[in-house]
Amino acid sequence: MNERDSIEVSTEQRGDALIVTPTGDIDLHRSPAFRARLKDFASSKPKRLVVDLSRVPYMDSSGVATLVEAMQIARRQSTELVLCGLQDKVRSIFEIARLDMVFKIVPDADTASKA
């Protein structure tokens, strides 16, 4: 895996919420690495898995598919998946696809950890 295919992801535990914060674009090259990381985080079965997208300026359809898959995994194990910090470009993708009606989306990680 080269640098173009990897993605930096930080985590923080806040109460019963595991906050996952990727940094950089989530595109065709990086989404497989992000998908693998999300699966690992979800396997720990947190009560709430928060994906903070505040450091993601761009996401393509493969990134969206990664989050849809994460939501399906979370639901199967009774974990609540919450998205937060969506930048305008990323938010518009969710709105156009009407996924803002499917995902729980809140403004920031503080709100998400208490949601």
mmCIF file with all atom_site columns, C-alpha atoms in Angstrom:
data_model
loop_
_atom_site.group_PDB
_atom_site.id
_atom_site.type_symbol
_atom_site.label_atom_id
_atom_site.label_alt_id
_atom_site.label_comp_id
_atom_site.label_asym_id
_atom_site.label_entity_id
_atom_site.label_seq_id
_atom_site.pdbx_PDB_ins_code
_atom_site.Cartn_x
_atom_site.Cartn_y
_atom_site.Cartn_z
_atom_site.occupancy
_atom_site.B_iso_or_equiv
_atom_site.pdbx_formal_charge
_atom_site.auth_seq_id
_atom_site.auth_comp_id
_atom_site.auth_asym_id
_atom_site.auth_atom_id
_atom_site.pdbx_PDB_model_num
ATOM 1   C CA . MET A 1 1   ? 0.000   0.000  0.000  1.00 0.00 ? 1   MET A CA 1
ATOM 2   C CA . ASN A 1 2   ? 1.501   3.340  -0.977 1.00 0.00 ? 2   ASN A CA 1
ATOM 3   C CA . GLU A 1 3   ? 0.904   6.722  0.649  1.00 0.00 ? 3   GLU A CA 1
ATOM 4   C CA . ARG A 1 4   ? -1.825  7.588  -1.853 1.00 0.00 ? 4   ARG A CA 1
ATOM 5   C CA . ASP A 1 5   ? -3.797  4.531  -0.720 1.00 0.00 ? 5   ASP A CA 1
ATOM 6   C CA . SER A 1 6   ? -3.434  5.016  3.034  1.00 0.00 ? 6   SER A CA 1
ATOM 7   C CA . ILE A 1 7   ? -5.461  7.282  5.252  1.00 0.00 ? 7   ILE A CA 1
ATOM 8   C CA . GLU A 1 8   ? -4.664  8.800  8.619  1.00 0.00 ? 8   GLU A CA 1
ATOM 9   C CA . VAL A 1 9   ? -7.314  7.957  11.205 1.00 0.00 ? 9   VAL A CA 1
ATOM 10  C CA . SER A 1 10  ? -7.301  9.054  14.829 1.00 0.00 ? 10  SER A CA 1
ATOM 11  C CA . THR A 1 11  ? -9.585  7.706  17.537 1.00 0.00 ? 11  THR A CA 1
ATOM 12  C CA . GLU A 1 12  ? -10.851 8.940  20.862 1.00 0.00 ? 12  GLU A CA 1
ATOM 13  C CA . GLN A 1 13  ? -13.099 7.285  23.427 1.00 0.00 ? 13  GLN A CA 1
ATOM 14  C CA . ARG A 1 14  ? -15.690 9.619  25.003 1.00 0.00 ? 14  ARG A CA 1
ATOM 15  C CA . GLY A 1 15  ? -17.981 7.792  27.363 1.00 0.00 ? 15  GLY A CA 1
ATOM 16  C CA . ASP A 1 16  ? -19.717 5.068  25.366 1.00 0.00 ? 16  ASP A CA 1
ATOM 17  C CA . ALA A 1 17  ? -18.786 6.698  22.040 1.00 0.00 ? 17  ALA A CA 1
ATOM 18  C CA . LEU A 1 18  ? -15.766 5.758  19.948 1.00 0.00 ? 18  LEU A CA 1
ATOM 19  C CA . ILE A 1 19  ? -14.918 8.783  17.791 1.00 0.00 ? 19  ILE A CA 1
ATOM 20  C CA . VAL A 1 20  ? -13.096 8.007  14.553 1.00 0.00 ? 20  VAL A CA 1
ATOM 21  C CA . THR A 1 21  ? -11.579 10.964 12.669 1.00 0.00 ? 21  THR A CA 1
ATOM 22  C CA . PRO A 1 22  ? -10.134 10.351 9.201  1.00 0.00 ? 22  PRO A CA 1
ATOM 23  C CA . THR A 1 23  ? -7.929  13.031 7.624  1.00 0.00 ? 23  THR A CA 1
ATOM 24  C CA . GLY A 1 24  ? -7.841  13.719 3.889  1.00 0.00 ? 24  GLY A CA 1
ATOM 25  C CA . ASP A 1 25  ? -9.918  12.795 0.875  1.00 0.00 ? 25  ASP A CA 1
ATOM 26  C CA . ILE A 1 26  ? -11.838 9.526  0.984  1.00 0.00 ? 26  ILE A CA 1
ATOM 27  C CA . ASP A 1 27  ? -11.784 8.388  -2.611 1.00 0.00 ? 27  ASP A CA 1
ATOM 28  C CA . LEU A 1 28  ? -11.358 5.273  -4.718 1.00 0.00 ? 28  LEU A CA 1
ATOM 29  C CA . HIS A 1 29  ? -7.741  4.935  -3.609 1.00 0.00 ? 29  HIS A CA 1
ATOM 30  C CA . ARG A 1 30  ? -8.218  5.511  0.114  1.00 0.00 ? 30  ARG A CA 1
ATOM 31  C CA . SER A 1 31  ? -11.652 4.037  0.777  1.00 0.00 ? 31  SER A CA 1
ATOM 32  C CA . PRO A 1 32  ? -10.419 0.396  0.982  1.00 0.00 ? 32  PRO A CA 1
ATOM 33  C CA . ALA A 1 33  ? -7.998  1.342  3.781  1.00 0.00 ? 33  ALA A CA 1
ATOM 34  C CA . PHE A 1 34  ? -10.691 3.375  5.529  1.00 0.00 ? 34  PHE A CA 1
ATOM 35  C CA . ARG A 1 35  ? -13.192 0.513  5.146  1.00 0.00 ? 35  ARG A CA 1
ATOM 36  C CA . ALA A 1 36  ? -10.751 -1.893 6.802  1.00 0.00 ? 36  ALA A CA 1
ATOM 37  C CA . ARG A 1 37  ? -10.143 0.514  9.683  1.00 0.00 ? 37  ARG A CA 1
ATOM 38  C CA . LEU A 1 38  ? -13.879 1.083  10.209 1.00 0.00 ? 38  LEU A CA 1
ATOM 39  C CA . LYS A 1 39  ? -14.499 -2.672 10.292 1.00 0.00 ? 39  LYS A CA 1
ATOM 40  C CA . ASP A 1 40  ? -11.806 -3.013 12.960 1.00 0.00 ? 40  ASP A CA 1
ATOM 41  C CA . PHE A 1 41  ? -13.336 -0.218 15.038 1.00 0.00 ? 41  PHE A CA 1
ATOM 42  C CA . ALA A 1 42  ? -16.845 -1.634 14.650 1.00 0.00 ? 42  ALA A CA 1
ATOM 43  C CA . SER A 1 43  ? -15.655 -5.092 15.705 1.00 0.00 ? 43  SER A CA 1
ATOM 44  C CA . SER A 1 44  ? -14.948 -3.689 19.171 1.00 0.00 ? 44  SER A CA 1
ATOM 45  C CA . LYS A 1 45  ? -18.746 -3.201 19.374 1.00 0.00 ? 45  LYS A CA 1
ATOM 46  C CA . PRO A 1 46  ? -18.899 0.292  20.860 1.00 0.00 ? 46  PRO A CA 1
ATOM 47  C CA . LYS A 1 47  ? -22.361 1.483  21.855 1.00 0.00 ? 47  LYS A CA 1
ATOM 48  C CA . ARG A 1 48  ? -21.894 4.461  19.518 1.00 0.00 ? 48  ARG A CA 1
ATOM 49  C CA . LEU A 1 49  ? -19.443 4.755  16.616 1.00 0.00 ? 49  LEU A CA 1
ATOM 50  C CA . VAL A 1 50  ? -18.953 8.389  15.611 1.00 0.00 ? 50  VAL A CA 1
ATOM 51  C CA . VAL A 1 51  ? -17.284 9.202  12.302 1.00 0.00 ? 51  VAL A CA 1
ATOM 52  C CA . ASP A 1 52  ? -16.030 12.789 12.460 1.00 0.00 ? 52  ASP A CA 1
ATOM 53  C CA . LEU A 1 53  ? -15.644 13.975 8.864  1.00 0.00 ? 53  LEU A CA 1
ATOM 54  C CA . SER A 1 54  ? -14.480 17.492 9.731  1.00 0.00 ? 54  SER A CA 1
ATOM 55  C CA . ARG A 1 55  ? -11.031 16.748 8.248  1.00 0.00 ? 55  ARG A CA 1
ATOM 56  C CA . VAL A 1 56  ? -12.401 15.230 5.030  1.00 0.00 ? 56  VAL A CA 1
ATOM 57  C CA . PRO A 1 57  ? -12.676 17.887 2.298  1.00 0.00 ? 57  PRO A CA 1
ATOM 58  C CA . TYR A 1 58  ? -13.751 15.450 -0.438 1.00 0.00 ? 58  TYR A CA 1
ATOM 59  C CA . MET A 1 59  ? -15.496 12.092 -0.642 1.00 0.00 ? 59  MET A CA 1
ATOM 60  C CA . ASP A 1 60  ? -16.480 10.171 -3.755 1.00 0.00 ? 60  ASP A CA 1
ATOM 61  C CA . SER A 1 61  ? -19.039 7.394  -4.168 1.00 0.00 ? 61  SER A CA 1
ATOM 62  C CA . SER A 1 62  ? -16.609 4.758  -2.886 1.00 0.00 ? 62  SER A CA 1
ATOM 63  C CA . GLY A 1 63  ? -16.281 6.712  0.358  1.00 0.00 ? 63  GLY A CA 1
ATOM 64  C CA . VAL A 1 64  ? -20.057 6.927  0.655  1.00 0.00 ? 64  VAL A CA 1
ATOM 65  C CA . ALA A 1 65  ? -20.295 3.178  0.008  1.00 0.00 ? 65  ALA A CA 1
ATOM 66  C CA . THR A 1 66  ? -17.756 2.606  2.783  1.00 0.00 ? 66  THR A CA 1
ATOM 67  C CA . LEU A 1 67  ? -19.962 4.502  5.235  1.00 0.00 ? 67  LEU A CA 1
ATOM 68  C CA . VAL A 1 68  ? -23.097 2.651  4.078  1.00 0.00 ? 68  VAL A CA 1
ATOM 69  C CA . GLU A 1 69  ? -21.296 -0.642 4.704  1.00 0.00 ? 69  GLU A CA 1
ATOM 70  C CA . ALA A 1 70  ? -20.171 0.585  8.130  1.00 0.00 ? 70  ALA A CA 1
ATOM 71  C CA . MET A 1 71  ? -23.770 1.499  8.949  1.00 0.00 ? 71  MET A CA 1
ATOM 72  C CA . GLN A 1 72  ? -24.943 -2.003 8.003  1.00 0.00 ? 72  GLN A CA 1
ATOM 73  C CA . ILE A 1 73  ? -22.261 -3.614 10.163 1.00 0.00 ? 73  ILE A CA 1
ATOM 74  C CA . ALA A 1 74  ? -23.094 -1.298 13.065 1.00 0.00 ? 74  ALA A CA 1
ATOM 75  C CA . ARG A 1 75  ? -26.812 -2.081 12.862 1.00 0.00 ? 75  ARG A CA 1
ATOM 76  C CA . ARG A 1 76  ? -26.163 -5.827 12.909 1.00 0.00 ? 76  ARG A CA 1
ATOM 77  C CA . GLN A 1 77  ? -24.350 -5.502 16.215 1.00 0.00 ? 77  GLN A CA 1
ATOM 78  C CA . SER A 1 78  ? -26.627 -2.854 17.783 1.00 0.00 ? 78  SER A CA 1
ATOM 79  C CA . THR A 1 79  ? -24.042 -0.081 17.478 1.00 0.00 ? 79  THR A CA 1
ATOM 80  C CA . GLU A 1 80  ? -25.325 3.377  16.644 1.00 0.00 ? 80  GLU A CA 1
ATOM 81  C CA . LEU A 1 81  ? -23.387 5.000  13.778 1.00 0.00 ? 81  LEU A CA 1
ATOM 82  C CA . VAL A 1 82  ? -23.316 8.806  13.853 1.00 0.00 ? 82  VAL A CA 1
ATOM 83  C CA . LEU A 1 83  ? -21.672 11.108 11.312 1.00 0.00 ? 83  LEU A CA 1
ATOM 84  C CA . CYS A 1 84  ? -20.538 14.592 12.253 1.00 0.00 ? 84  CYS A CA 1
ATOM 85  C CA . GLY A 1 85  ? -18.536 17.540 11.017 1.00 0.00 ? 85  GLY A CA 1
ATOM 86  C CA . LEU A 1 86  ? -19.480 17.205 7.351  1.00 0.00 ? 86  LEU A CA 1
ATOM 87  C CA . GLN A 1 87  ? -17.882 19.900 5.210  1.00 0.00 ? 87  GLN A CA 1
ATOM 88  C CA . ASP A 1 88  ? -20.105 21.517 2.573  1.00 0.00 ? 88  ASP A CA 1
ATOM 89  C CA . LYS A 1 89  ? -18.899 19.408 -0.384 1.00 0.00 ? 89  LYS A CA 1
ATOM 90  C CA . VAL A 1 90  ? -19.308 16.176 1.545  1.00 0.00 ? 90  VAL A CA 1
ATOM 91  C CA . ARG A 1 91  ? -22.677 17.220 2.981  1.00 0.00 ? 91  ARG A CA 1
ATOM 92  C CA . SER A 1 92  ? -23.982 18.016 -0.513 1.00 0.00 ? 92  SER A CA 1
ATOM 93  C CA . ILE A 1 93  ? -23.177 14.464 -1.660 1.00 0.00 ? 93  ILE A CA 1
ATOM 94  C CA . PHE A 1 94  ? -25.250 13.065 1.199  1.00 0.00 ? 94  PHE A CA 1
ATOM 95  C CA . GLU A 1 95  ? -28.100 15.481 0.481  1.00 0.00 ? 95  GLU A CA 1
ATOM 96  C CA . ILE A 1 96  ? -28.165 14.793 -3.278 1.00 0.00 ? 96  ILE A CA 1
ATOM 97  C CA . ALA A 1 97  ? -28.260 11.043 -2.628 1.00 0.00 ? 97  ALA A CA 1
ATOM 98  C CA . ARG A 1 98  ? -30.808 11.653 0.162  1.00 0.00 ? 98  ARG A CA 1
ATOM 99  C CA . LEU A 1 99  ? -28.524 9.806  2.549  1.00 0.00 ? 99  LEU A CA 1
ATOM 100 C CA . ASP A 1 100 ? -28.960 12.622 5.042  1.00 0.00 ? 100 ASP A CA 1
ATOM 101 C CA . MET A 1 101 ? -32.305 10.916 5.708  1.00 0.00 ? 101 MET A CA 1
ATOM 102 C CA . VAL A 1 102 ? -30.616 7.547  6.288  1.00 0.00 ? 102 VAL A CA 1
ATOM 103 C CA . PHE A 1 103 ? -27.627 8.481  8.439  1.00 0.00 ? 103 PHE A CA 1
ATOM 104 C CA . LYS A 1 104 ? -27.785 10.244 11.768 1.00 0.00 ? 104 LYS A CA 1
ATOM 105 C CA . ILE A 1 105 ? -25.821 13.441 11.082 1.00 0.00 ? 105 ILE A CA 1
ATOM 106 C CA . VAL A 1 106 ? -25.006 15.980 13.780 1.00 0.00 ? 106 VAL A CA 1
ATOM 107 C CA . PRO A 1 107 ? -22.859 19.135 13.738 1.00 0.00 ? 107 PRO A CA 1
ATOM 108 C CA . ASP A 1 108 ? -19.830 18.024 15.771 1.00 0.00 ? 108 ASP A CA 1
ATOM 109 C CA . ALA A 1 109 ? -18.191 15.283 17.838 1.00 0.00 ? 109 ALA A CA 1
ATOM 110 C CA . ASP A 1 110 ? -19.350 16.774 21.147 1.00 0.00 ? 110 ASP A CA 1
ATOM 111 C CA . THR A 1 111 ? -22.976 16.559 20.026 1.00 0.00 ? 111 THR A CA 1
ATOM 112 C CA . ALA A 1 112 ? -22.429 13.101 18.531 1.00 0.00 ? 112 ALA A CA 1
ATOM 113 C CA . SER A 1 113 ? -20.895 11.676 21.690 1.00 0.00 ? 113 SER A CA 1
ATOM 114 C CA . LYS A 1 114 ? -23.962 12.789 23.656 1.00 0.00 ? 114 LYS A CA 1
ATOM 115 C CA . ALA A 1 115 ? -26.570 11.992 20.972 1.00 0.00 ? 115 ALA A CA 1
#
